[in-house]
């Protein structure tokens, strides 16, 4: 029972890293991408391969994974920072699928669908963190660092610029800030954090394959973020914990294992729709997500004259 | 050279299917500006409905497709009425739309997974016939794909040019506010776009039943291709999705020719995305309306 609870907490911790980092780009800067799971995967592969093939110790692998995901994000975001709204979605969707296809097909590097087994547990100066408690400790430590960095960014003047990026990019440009540069920076930072989460995950589960980094992964991250409250940082972390309790609740409800996977996703999606309809600001949110859209932005006249 | 020609034919075949999906998604997206993720699940639903119609009810294929078109249209309209319309009424920002629509896709897809299981189901009884076309030996399936592509394109072209619905839809695309003032009932036309766009996916499901089979994630892949096709074809152009789809299929064929089949999707998507970055307005587009 103890191992079981620790396993749930560990996964919740890893998804908390993902949700918090996603929140920087989505909740603060208003950039809706469906590629966060792909950056998670890039980090996981980079970390796993650098530990296995180069023999890097865990802390360096962590940096390598973060750097890999961050660099890819920067390379992608450089041209893509022109993209906004719908274009960003299509671009990130295509990017996520391309990543998954490459993980499957670059078999010389990734071993394709067979995945990479035997990833070592985190170690520091020869000490292996190989029991469930110690692994949870490592996860919480990485989460703390990511959370701290994210919080520092959000609380700084730079964080206010990010909020402006979401609320009023035109005003931001008028104030002399480059919208494109901010987008590029925050996407890179957010992806690098997802990359670090990927390394931690790879080291925790010891085996990775492309199926762990599909569009569904991004979906779960998005649900955790929105459920907890986008734009609050600690909200998404809570959201991640809630998300990881759902499958366990289904297990205890006595639902057969074969039905649990699909039901689980249905519950996530239903939660998301409920949040969108009833409480867009999420569990922890204080600001309304739907702020100050001037009437011109909605294509229908619903805000001024309700039809019928 | 023969290989190149065969690949080209394959490319035209997949391009024709992408064109149908692109047209159907484009009809909805251009009209309502809703990023209708759940469209993928509607496509899959159509495929399963045909399967049930043929296998359980013993209906002939055309009749089953007609029934599936009805089911898809109703499901599409239900999405609009139950989810998108309430969101529009309360002036929800785009982010919430994406979330709601994405969630709807996941729900529908998983319901289909619970009912039909994850294994692809198909109707094909053995290999498809092949037809000699000059020096070429063409699979019947490719011909059906091309026929579906042409039929869908002509249907939409006819609707746009020859019907009142089409005229109003074009008005809505060019300026929704003006269209409303001119007396077009936006809510009603949105509903029609969902119905028509959803029904239009049925040939894709039907052909999949004789090709790779219908599985719950069929529409997810098709949706991705459709979105890229619509954006590459050009936002604001109803027929742009067909052109974008066709080009995507051809680019895929070229990708297979120069590398190998495993990198087809990757290269085709990368090429189209790169194209989008260079020319965001797409091949035929009038550009995304500035908010």
Coordinates of C-alpha atoms in Angstrom, one line a residue:
Chain A
X1 CA 0.0 0.0 0.0
X2 CA 2.8 2.3 0.9
X3 CA 4.6 1.7 -2.4
X4 CA 1.4 2.2 -4.2
X5 CA 0.7 5.6 -2.7
X6 CA 4.3 6.6 -3.3
X7 CA 3.9 5.7 -7.0
X8 CA 0.8 7.8 -7.4
X9 CA 2.6 10.7 -5.7
X10 CA 5.7 10.3 -7.9
X11 CA 3.6 10.5 -11.1
X12 CA 1.6 13.4 -9.7
X13 CA 4.9 15.1 -8.9
X14 CA 6.2 14.6 -12.5
X15 CA 3.0 15.9 -14.0
X16 CA 3.1 18.8 -11.6
X17 CA 6.4 19.8 -13.2
X18 CA 4.7 19.6 -16.6
X19 CA 1.6 21.5 -15.5
X20 CA 3.6 24.3 -13.8
X21 CA 5.9 24.7 -16.8
X22 CA 2.9 24.6 -19.2
X23 CA 1.2 27.2 -17.1
X24 CA 4.0 29.7 -17.8
X25 CA 3.3 29.5 -21.5
X26 CA -0.4 28.9 -21.4
X27 CA -1.7 30.5 -18.2
X28 CA 0.6 33.5 -18.2
X29 CA 1.5 34.2 -21.8
X30 CA -1.8 32.7 -23.3
X31 CA 0.0 30.4 -25.7
X32 CA -2.1 27.4 -26.4
X33 CA 0.2 24.6 -27.7
X34 CA -0.5 20.9 -27.8
X35 CA 3.2 20.0 -28.0
X36 CA 4.1 20.0 -24.3
X37 CA 4.0 16.2 -24.2
X38 CA 6.5 16.2 -27.1
X39 CA 9.0 18.3 -25.2
X40 CA 8.5 16.0 -22.3
X41 CA 9.5 13.2 -24.6
X42 CA 12.5 14.9 -26.1
X43 CA 13.8 15.5 -22.6
X44 CA 13.1 11.9 -21.6
X45 CA 15.0 10.5 -24.7
X46 CA 17.8 13.0 -24.4
X47 CA 18.2 12.2 -20.7
X48 CA 18.0 8.5 -21.0
X49 CA 20.4 8.3 -23.9
X50 CA 22.9 10.6 -22.3
X51 CA 22.8 8.5 -19.1
X52 CA 23.1 5.1 -21.0
X53 CA 25.4 6.0 -23.8
X54 CA 27.5 8.8 -22.4
X55 CA 27.4 7.7 -18.8
X56 CA 26.3 11.2 -17.6
X57 CA 25.4 11.4 -14.0
X58 CA 21.7 12.3 -13.2
X59 CA 22.1 16.0 -12.6
X60 CA 24.0 16.5 -15.8
X61 CA 21.5 14.3 -17.7
X62 CA 18.8 16.5 -16.2
X63 CA 20.5 19.6 -17.7
X64 CA 21.0 17.8 -21.0
X65 CA 17.4 16.9 -21.2
X66 CA 16.3 20.4 -20.4
X67 CA 18.8 21.8 -22.9
X68 CA 17.7 19.4 -25.7
X69 CA 14.0 20.3 -25.2
X70 CA 14.8 24.0 -24.8
X71 CA 16.9 24.1 -27.9
X72 CA 14.4 22.3 -30.1
X73 CA 11.7 24.6 -28.7
X74 CA 13.8 27.7 -29.6
X75 CA 14.6 26.4 -33.1
X76 CA 10.9 25.7 -33.6
X77 CA 9.7 28.8 -32.0
X78 CA 12.0 31.1 -33.9
X79 CA 9.9 30.9 -37.0
X80 CA 6.8 29.9 -35.2
X81 CA 6.8 32.9 -32.9
X82 CA 5.0 34.7 -35.8
X83 CA 2.2 32.3 -35.3
X84 CA -0.7 33.0 -33.1
X85 CA -4.0 31.5 -32.1
X86 CA -5.2 28.9 -34.6
X87 CA -1.9 28.8 -36.4
X88 CA 0.0 28.0 -33.2
X89 CA -2.3 25.1 -32.6
X90 CA -1.9 23.6 -36.0
X91 CA 1.9 24.2 -35.8
X92 CA 2.2 22.6 -32.4
X93 CA -0.1 19.7 -33.4
X94 CA 2.0 19.0 -36.5
X95 CA 5.2 19.3 -34.4
X96 CA 3.9 16.8 -31.8
X97 CA 3.0 14.3 -34.5
X98 CA 6.4 14.8 -36.2
X99 CA 8.2 14.2 -32.9
X100 CA 6.2 11.0 -32.2
X101 CA 6.9 9.7 -35.8
X102 CA 10.6 10.4 -35.4
X103 CA 10.7 8.6 -32.0
X104 CA 9.0 5.6 -33.7
X105 CA 11.1 5.7 -36.9
X106 CA 14.6 6.8 -36.0
X107 CA 15.2 3.3 -34.8
X108 CA 19.0 3.6 -34.7
X109 CA 18.7 6.2 -32.0
X110 CA 15.4 5.5 -30.2
X111 CA 15.0 1.8 -30.8
X112 CA 11.5 2.8 -32.2
X113 CA 8.5 1.1 -30.7
X114 CA 10.7 -1.2 -28.6
X115 CA 11.6 1.7 -26.4
X116 CA 14.6 2.2 -24.2
X117 CA 14.9 -0.1 -21.1
X118 CA 17.3 -0.1 -18.2
X119 CA 17.5 3.6 -17.5
X120 CA 19.4 4.0 -14.2
X121 CA 17.8 5.5 -11.2
X122 CA 18.9 9.0 -10.1
X123 CA 22.3 9.0 -8.4
X124 CA 24.4 11.7 -6.9
X125 CA 28.1 11.3 -6.1
X126 CA 27.8 7.5 -6.3
X127 CA 24.7 7.4 -4.1
X128 CA 21.7 5.7 -5.8
X129 CA 18.2 7.0 -5.1
X130 CA 16.7 3.6 -5.9
X131 CA 14.0 3.1 -3.3
X132 CA 10.5 4.5 -3.8
X133 CA 11.0 7.0 -0.9
X134 CA 14.3 8.3 -2.3
X135 CA 12.9 8.5 -5.8
X136 CA 10.0 10.5 -4.6
X137 CA 12.5 12.8 -2.8
X138 CA 14.3 13.4 -6.1
X139 CA 11.1 14.1 -7.9
X140 CA 10.0 16.6 -5.2
X141 CA 13.4 18.2 -5.4
X142 CA 13.3 18.7 -9.1
X143 CA 9.7 19.9 -8.8
X144 CA 10.8 22.4 -6.1
X145 CA 13.5 23.8 -8.4
X146 CA 11.1 24.1 -11.4
X147 CA 8.4 25.6 -9.2
X148 CA 10.9 28.1 -7.7
X149 CA 12.2 29.2 -11.1
X150 CA 8.6 29.5 -12.5
X151 CA 7.5 31.5 -9.5
X152 CA 10.5 33.8 -9.7
X153 CA 9.7 34.4 -13.4
X154 CA 6.0 34.9 -12.8
X155 CA 6.5 37.3 -9.8
X156 CA 9.1 39.4 -11.6
X157 CA 8.4 42.4 -13.8
X158 CA 9.0 40.0 -16.6
X159 CA 6.0 38.0 -15.4
X160 CA 3.8 41.0 -15.8
X161 CA 5.1 41.4 -19.3
X162 CA 4.0 37.9 -19.9
X163 CA 0.5 38.5 -18.6
X164 CA 0.4 41.5 -20.9
X165 CA 1.4 39.2 -23.8
X166 CA -1.9 37.4 -23.2
X167 CA -4.2 40.3 -22.3
X168 CA -3.1 42.9 -24.7
X169 CA -0.2 42.2 -27.1
X170 CA -0.8 45.4 -29.0
X171 CA -0.3 47.5 -25.9
X172 CA 2.8 45.5 -25.2
X173 CA 4.3 46.4 -28.6
X174 CA 3.3 50.0 -28.1
X175 CA 5.2 49.9 -24.8
X176 CA 8.3 49.0 -26.8
X177 CA 8.5 45.3 -25.8
X178 CA 9.0 42.7 -28.6
X179 CA 6.1 40.3 -28.5
X180 CA 7.9 37.8 -30.7
X181 CA 10.9 37.7 -28.4
X182 CA 8.8 37.2 -25.3
X183 CA 7.0 34.3 -26.9
X184 CA 10.2 32.7 -28.0
X185 CA 11.8 33.1 -24.6
X186 CA 8.8 31.7 -22.6
X187 CA 8.2 28.8 -25.0
X188 CA 11.9 27.9 -24.6
X189 CA 11.9 28.1 -20.8
X190 CA 8.6 26.2 -20.6
X191 CA 9.9 23.4 -22.9
X192 CA 13.2 23.2 -21.0
X193 CA 11.3 22.6 -17.8
X194 CA 9.2 19.9 -19.6
X195 CA 12.5 18.4 -20.7
X196 CA 13.8 18.2 -17.2
X197 CA 10.5 16.6 -16.2
X198 CA 11.1 14.0 -19.0
X199 CA 14.5 13.1 -17.6
X200 CA 13.1 12.7 -14.1
X201 CA 10.3 10.5 -15.5
X202 CA 12.7 8.4 -17.6
X203 CA 14.9 7.8 -14.6
X204 CA 11.9 7.0 -12.4
X205 CA 10.2 4.5 -14.6
X206 CA 13.5 3.1 -16.1
X207 CA 11.8 2.4 -19.4
X208 CA 10.5 4.8 -22.1
X209 CA 8.8 4.3 -25.4
X210 CA 7.1 6.7 -27.9
X211 CA 3.6 5.8 -26.6
X212 CA 4.3 7.8 -23.4
X213 CA 4.7 11.0 -25.3
X214 CA 1.6 11.2 -27.6
X215 CA -1.1 13.9 -28.0
X216 CA -2.9 12.4 -25.0
X217 CA 0.1 13.3 -22.8
X218 CA -0.3 16.9 -23.8
X219 CA -4.0 16.6 -23.2
X220 CA -3.5 15.4 -19.6
X221 CA -1.1 18.2 -18.9
X222 CA -3.6 20.7 -20.3
X223 CA -6.4 19.3 -18.1
X224 CA -4.2 19.4 -15.0
X225 CA -3.3 23.1 -15.7
X226 CA -6.8 24.3 -16.4
X227 CA -8.4 22.2 -13.7
X228 CA -6.0 23.6 -11.1
X229 CA -6.3 27.2 -12.4
X230 CA -4.3 28.5 -15.3
X231 CA -2.1 31.4 -14.4
X232 CA -1.5 30.6 -10.7
X233 CA 1.4 28.1 -10.9
X234 CA 0.4 26.3 -7.7
X235 CA -3.0 25.6 -9.0
X236 CA -1.8 23.4 -11.9
X237 CA 0.4 21.5 -9.4
X238 CA -2.7 20.7 -7.4
X239 CA -4.4 19.9 -10.7
X240 CA -1.8 17.3 -11.4
X241 CA -2.4 15.6 -8.1
X242 CA -6.1 15.5 -8.7
X243 CA -5.6 14.1 -12.2
X244 CA -3.5 11.3 -10.8
X245 CA -6.1 10.5 -8.2
X246 CA -8.8 9.9 -10.8
X247 CA -7.5 6.6 -12.2
X248 CA -7.0 5.4 -8.6
X249 CA -10.6 6.4 -7.7
X250 CA -11.8 4.4 -10.7
X251 CA -9.7 1.4 -9.5
X252 CA -11.3 1.5 -6.1
X253 CA -14.7 2.0 -7.6
X254 CA -14.3 -1.6 -8.9
X255 CA -14.3 -0.7 -12.5
X256 CA -12.7 -3.5 -14.6
X257 CA -9.2 -2.8 -15.8
X258 CA -10.1 -2.9 -19.5
X259 CA -12.6 -0.1 -19.1
X260 CA -10.5 2.1 -16.9
X261 CA -8.2 3.7 -19.5
X262 CA -11.0 5.0 -21.7
X263 CA -13.2 6.0 -18.7
X264 CA -10.3 7.8 -17.2
X265 CA -9.9 10.0 -20.2
X266 CA -13.6 10.5 -20.4
X267 CA -13.5 11.8 -16.8
X268 CA -10.6 14.1 -17.6
X269 CA -12.4 15.5 -20.6
X270 CA -15.7 15.9 -18.8
X271 CA -13.9 17.7 -16.0
X272 CA -12.4 20.0 -18.6
X273 CA -15.7 20.8 -20.1
X274 CA -17.3 21.4 -16.7
X275 CA -14.4 23.8 -15.8
X276 CA -14.8 25.6 -19.1
X277 CA -18.5 26.0 -18.7
X278 CA -18.8 26.7 -15.0
X279 CA -15.5 28.0 -13.7
X280 CA -13.0 28.9 -16.4
X281 CA -10.5 30.2 -13.8
X282 CA -10.0 26.7 -12.4
X283 CA -9.9 25.5 -8.8
X284 CA -7.3 28.0 -7.6
X285 CA -7.9 30.8 -10.1
X286 CA -8.7 34.3 -9.0
X287 CA -8.7 36.1 -12.3
X288 CA -11.4 35.3 -14.8
X289 CA -9.9 33.7 -17.9
X290 CA -12.5 35.6 -19.9
X291 CA -11.3 39.1 -19.4
X292 CA -12.0 42.2 -21.2
X293 CA -12.5 40.8 -24.7
X294 CA -13.7 43.9 -26.5
X295 CA -16.8 43.2 -28.4
X296 CA -15.0 43.3 -31.7
X297 CA -13.1 40.1 -31.0
X298 CA -16.1 37.8 -30.8
X299 CA -17.3 37.2 -34.3
X300 CA -20.9 36.9 -33.3
X301 CA -22.9 39.6 -31.7
X302 CA -23.6 37.5 -28.6
X303 CA -22.0 39.9 -26.3
X304 CA -24.0 42.9 -27.4
X305 CA -27.3 41.5 -28.6
X306 CA -28.1 37.9 -27.7
X307 CA -29.6 36.2 -30.7
X308 CA -33.3 35.3 -30.4
Chain B
X1 CA 10.0 5.2 -63.5
X2 CA 7.2 2.8 -63.0
X3 CA 7.7 3.0 -59.2
X4 CA 7.5 6.8 -59.4
X5 CA 4.2 6.6 -61.3
X6 CA 2.7 4.1 -58.9
X7 CA 3.7 6.3 -56.0
X8 CA 2.3 9.3 -57.7
X9 CA -1.0 7.4 -58.1
X10 CA -0.9 6.5 -54.4
X11 CA -0.3 10.1 -53.6
X12 CA -3.2 11.3 -55.7
X13 CA -5.3 8.7 -53.9
X14 CA -4.4 9.8 -50.4
X15 CA -4.5 13.4 -51.6
X16 CA -8.1 12.9 -52.7
X17 CA -9.0 11.6 -49.3
X18 CA -7.2 14.4 -47.5
X19 CA -9.1 16.8 -49.8
X20 CA -12.4 15.4 -48.6
X21 CA -11.4 15.8 -45.0
X22 CA -10.0 19.2 -45.7
X23 CA -13.2 20.3 -47.4
X24 CA -15.4 19.0 -44.5
X25 CA -13.2 20.6 -41.8
X26 CA -12.8 23.8 -43.8
X27 CA -16.5 24.2 -44.3
X28 CA -17.0 24.2 -40.5
X29 CA -13.8 26.1 -39.6
X30 CA -14.2 28.9 -42.2
X31 CA -17.8 29.4 -41.4
X32 CA -17.8 29.3 -37.6
X33 CA -14.1 29.9 -36.8
X34 CA -14.4 27.1 -34.3
X35 CA -11.4 24.8 -34.2
X36 CA -13.6 21.8 -34.2
X37 CA -11.3 19.0 -32.9
X38 CA -14.3 16.7 -32.4
X39 CA -14.7 16.6 -36.1
X40 CA -12.2 13.8 -36.1
X41 CA -14.5 11.7 -33.9
X42 CA -17.5 12.5 -36.0
X43 CA -15.6 11.1 -39.0
X44 CA -14.9 7.9 -37.1
X45 CA -18.5 7.7 -35.9
X46 CA -19.5 7.7 -39.6
X47 CA -17.2 4.9 -40.4
X48 CA -18.6 2.7 -37.5
X49 CA -22.2 3.6 -38.5
X50 CA -21.6 2.2 -42.0
X51 CA -20.0 -0.9 -40.6
X52 CA -23.1 -1.5 -38.3
X53 CA -25.4 -0.7 -41.2
X54 CA -23.8 -3.3 -43.5
X55 CA -23.0 -6.0 -41.0
X56 CA -25.8 -5.8 -38.5
X57 CA -28.7 -4.5 -40.5
X58 CA -27.6 -6.0 -43.9
X59 CA -28.1 -2.7 -45.7
X60 CA -26.4 -2.2 -49.0
X61 CA -23.3 0.0 -48.8
X62 CA -24.8 3.2 -50.4
X63 CA -27.8 3.0 -48.0
X64 CA -25.5 2.5 -45.0
X65 CA -23.5 5.5 -46.1
X66 CA -26.6 7.6 -46.4
X67 CA -27.6 6.6 -42.9
X68 CA -24.1 7.4 -41.7
X69 CA -24.3 10.8 -43.3
X70 CA -27.5 11.4 -41.3
X71 CA -25.9 10.2 -38.0
X72 CA -22.8 12.3 -38.6
X73 CA -24.8 15.4 -39.4
X74 CA -26.9 15.0 -36.3
X75 CA -23.8 14.5 -34.2
X76 CA -22.1 17.5 -35.7
X77 CA -25.2 19.6 -35.0
X78 CA -25.3 18.3 -31.5
X79 CA -21.8 19.6 -30.9
X80 CA -22.8 23.0 -32.0
X81 CA -26.0 23.1 -30.0
X82 CA -24.8 21.5 -26.8
X83 CA -21.3 23.0 -26.5
X84 CA -20.3 25.6 -29.0
X85 CA -23.5 27.7 -29.0
X86 CA -23.5 28.1 -25.2
X87 CA -19.9 29.2 -25.4
X88 CA -20.6 31.7 -28.1
X89 CA -23.5 33.1 -26.1
X90 CA -21.3 33.9 -23.2
X91 CA -18.5 35.3 -25.4
X92 CA -15.9 32.8 -24.3
X93 CA -12.3 33.6 -25.4
X94 CA -10.6 31.4 -28.0
X95 CA -8.6 29.4 -25.3
X96 CA -11.8 28.1 -23.8
X97 CA -13.1 27.0 -27.2
X98 CA -10.0 25.0 -27.9
X99 CA -10.2 23.3 -24.5
X100 CA -13.9 22.4 -24.8
X101 CA -13.5 21.2 -28.4
X102 CA -10.4 19.1 -27.5
X103 CA -12.2 17.6 -24.5
X104 CA -15.2 16.7 -26.7
X105 CA -12.9 14.9 -29.1
X106 CA -11.4 12.8 -26.3
X107 CA -14.9 12.0 -24.9
X108 CA -16.3 10.9 -28.2
X109 CA -13.2 8.9 -29.2
X110 CA -13.2 7.0 -25.9
X111 CA -16.9 6.2 -26.1
X112 CA -16.2 4.7 -29.5
X113 CA -13.2 2.8 -28.0
X114 CA -15.4 1.4 -25.2
X115 CA -18.1 0.3 -27.7
X116 CA -16.0 -1.0 -30.6
X117 CA -12.6 -1.8 -29.0
X118 CA -9.2 -0.6 -30.3
X119 CA -8.7 -3.1 -33.1
X120 CA -9.3 -1.7 -36.6
X121 CA -12.5 -3.2 -38.1
X122 CA -13.0 -3.5 -41.9
X123 CA -15.4 -4.6 -44.4
X124 CA -13.0 -5.8 -47.1
X125 CA -13.4 -9.4 -48.1
X126 CA -10.0 -10.0 -49.6
X127 CA -7.9 -7.9 -51.9
X128 CA -9.4 -5.1 -53.9
X129 CA -9.5 -5.5 -57.6
X130 CA -7.1 -3.8 -59.9
X131 CA -7.8 -2.0 -63.1
X132 CA -5.5 -1.6 -66.1
X133 CA -5.3 2.1 -67.0
X134 CA -3.1 2.3 -70.0
X135 CA 0.3 1.1 -69.0
X136 CA -0.6 1.3 -65.3
X137 CA -2.1 -1.2 -63.0
X138 CA -4.3 0.8 -60.6
X139 CA -6.0 -0.4 -57.4
X140 CA -9.7 0.0 -57.4
X141 CA -9.4 1.7 -54.0
X142 CA -7.3 4.5 -55.5
X143 CA -10.1 5.1 -58.1
X144 CA -12.7 5.2 -55.4
X145 CA -10.6 7.7 -53.4
X146 CA -10.3 9.9 -56.4
X147 CA -14.0 9.6 -57.1
X148 CA -14.8 10.6 -53.5
X149 CA -12.4 13.6 -53.8
X150 CA -14.0 14.8 -57.0
X151 CA -17.5 14.2 -55.8
X152 CA -16.9 16.1 -52.6
X153 CA -15.3 19.0 -54.3
X154 CA -18.0 19.3 -56.9
X155 CA -20.7 19.1 -54.2
X156 CA -19.2 21.9 -52.2
X157 CA -18.5 24.0 -55.3
X158 CA -22.2 23.5 -56.3
X159 CA -23.4 24.4 -52.8
X160 CA -21.3 27.5 -52.7
X161 CA -22.2 28.8 -56.2
X162 CA -25.6 27.4 -56.8
X163 CA -27.5 27.6 -53.6
X164 CA -28.8 30.2 -51.2
X165 CA -27.0 28.4 -48.4
X166 CA -23.7 28.7 -50.3
X167 CA -24.2 32.4 -51.0
X168 CA -24.9 33.1 -47.3
X169 CA -21.9 31.0 -46.2
X170 CA -19.6 33.0 -48.4
X171 CA -21.1 36.1 -46.9
X172 CA -20.4 34.9 -43.4
X173 CA -16.8 34.0 -44.3
X174 CA -16.1 37.4 -45.7
X175 CA -17.7 39.4 -42.9
X176 CA -19.9 37.7 -40.2
X177 CA -21.0 41.0 -38.7
X178 CA -22.1 42.4 -42.0
X179 CA -23.8 39.1 -42.9
X180 CA -25.8 39.3 -39.7
X181 CA -26.8 42.9 -40.3
X182 CA -27.9 41.9 -43.8
X183 CA -30.3 39.5 -42.2
X184 CA -28.5 36.2 -42.3
X185 CA -29.4 34.0 -39.3
X186 CA -25.8 33.1 -38.2
X187 CA -26.9 30.5 -35.7
X188 CA -28.9 28.7 -38.3
X189 CA -26.1 28.8 -41.0
X190 CA -23.6 27.6 -38.4
X191 CA -25.8 24.7 -37.8
X192 CA -26.0 24.0 -41.5
X193 CA -22.2 24.2 -41.8
X194 CA -21.9 21.6 -39.0
X195 CA -24.5 19.3 -40.7
X196 CA -23.0 19.5 -44.1
X197 CA -19.4 19.3 -43.0
X198 CA -20.0 16.3 -40.8
X199 CA -22.0 14.4 -43.5
X200 CA -19.2 15.1 -45.9
X201 CA -16.8 12.9 -43.9
X202 CA -18.7 9.7 -44.6
X203 CA -16.9 8.7 -47.8
X204 CA -13.7 8.9 -45.8
X205 CA -15.0 6.4 -43.2
X206 CA -16.4 4.2 -46.0
X207 CA -13.1 4.0 -47.8
X208 CA -11.2 3.4 -44.6
X209 CA -13.5 0.3 -44.1
X210 CA -12.0 -1.2 -47.3
X211 CA -8.5 0.1 -46.6
X212 CA -6.7 0.2 -43.3
X213 CA -9.9 -0.4 -41.3
X214 CA -11.8 1.9 -38.9
X215 CA -10.4 2.3 -35.4
X216 CA -11.3 4.9 -32.7
X217 CA -8.2 7.0 -33.6
X218 CA -8.9 7.1 -37.3
X219 CA -10.3 10.6 -37.2
X220 CA -7.5 11.9 -35.0
X221 CA -4.9 11.4 -37.7
X222 CA -7.3 12.5 -40.4
X223 CA -8.1 15.7 -38.4
X224 CA -4.5 16.6 -38.1
X225 CA -4.0 16.2 -41.9
X226 CA -7.2 18.2 -42.5
X227 CA -6.2 21.1 -40.3
X228 CA -2.8 21.3 -42.0
X229 CA -4.6 21.0 -45.4
X230 CA -7.1 23.8 -44.6
X231 CA -4.4 26.1 -43.3
X232 CA -2.0 25.4 -46.2
X233 CA -4.9 25.7 -48.6
X234 CA -5.8 29.0 -47.1
X235 CA -8.1 30.2 -44.4
X236 CA -11.2 31.8 -45.7
X237 CA -11.3 29.7 -48.8
X238 CA -13.8 26.8 -48.7
X239 CA -12.1 25.0 -51.6
X240 CA -8.6 25.7 -50.3
X241 CA -8.9 22.7 -48.0
X242 CA -9.3 20.4 -51.0
X243 CA -6.3 21.9 -52.8
X244 CA -4.2 21.7 -49.6
X245 CA -5.3 18.1 -49.1
X246 CA -4.3 17.1 -52.6
X247 CA -0.9 18.8 -52.3
X248 CA -0.3 17.1 -48.9
X249 CA -1.0 13.7 -50.5
X250 CA 1.4 14.4 -53.4
X251 CA 4.1 15.7 -51.1
X252 CA 3.7 12.5 -49.1
X253 CA 4.3 10.5 -52.3
X254 CA 7.4 12.5 -53.1
X255 CA 8.6 11.9 -49.5
X256 CA 8.2 8.1 -50.0
X257 CA 10.1 8.3 -53.3
X258 CA 13.1 10.2 -51.9
X259 CA 13.4 8.4 -48.5
X260 CA 11.2 5.5 -47.4
X261 CA 7.6 5.0 -46.3
X262 CA 8.4 5.4 -42.6
X263 CA 9.2 9.1 -43.0
X264 CA 6.2 9.9 -45.2
X265 CA 4.0 11.6 -42.5
X266 CA 7.0 13.4 -41.0
X267 CA 8.3 14.9 -44.2
X268 CA 4.9 15.8 -45.6
X269 CA 3.9 17.6 -42.4
X270 CA 7.2 19.3 -42.0
X271 CA 7.0 20.5 -45.6
X272 CA 3.5 21.8 -45.2
X273 CA 4.3 23.5 -41.8
X274 CA 7.3 25.1 -43.3
X275 CA 5.2 26.4 -46.2
X276 CA 2.7 27.8 -43.7
X277 CA 5.5 29.7 -41.9
X278 CA 6.6 31.2 -45.1
X279 CA 3.1 32.0 -46.4
X280 CA 0.6 32.0 -43.5
X281 CA -2.2 33.0 -45.9
X282 CA -1.8 29.6 -47.7
X283 CA -2.4 28.8 -51.3
X284 CA -5.8 30.5 -51.8
X285 CA -6.4 32.2 -48.5
X286 CA -7.5 35.7 -47.7
X287 CA -5.6 35.5 -44.4
X288 CA -6.7 35.1 -40.9
X289 CA -9.0 37.9 -39.8
X290 CA -7.3 40.0 -37.3
X291 CA -9.1 39.9 -34.0

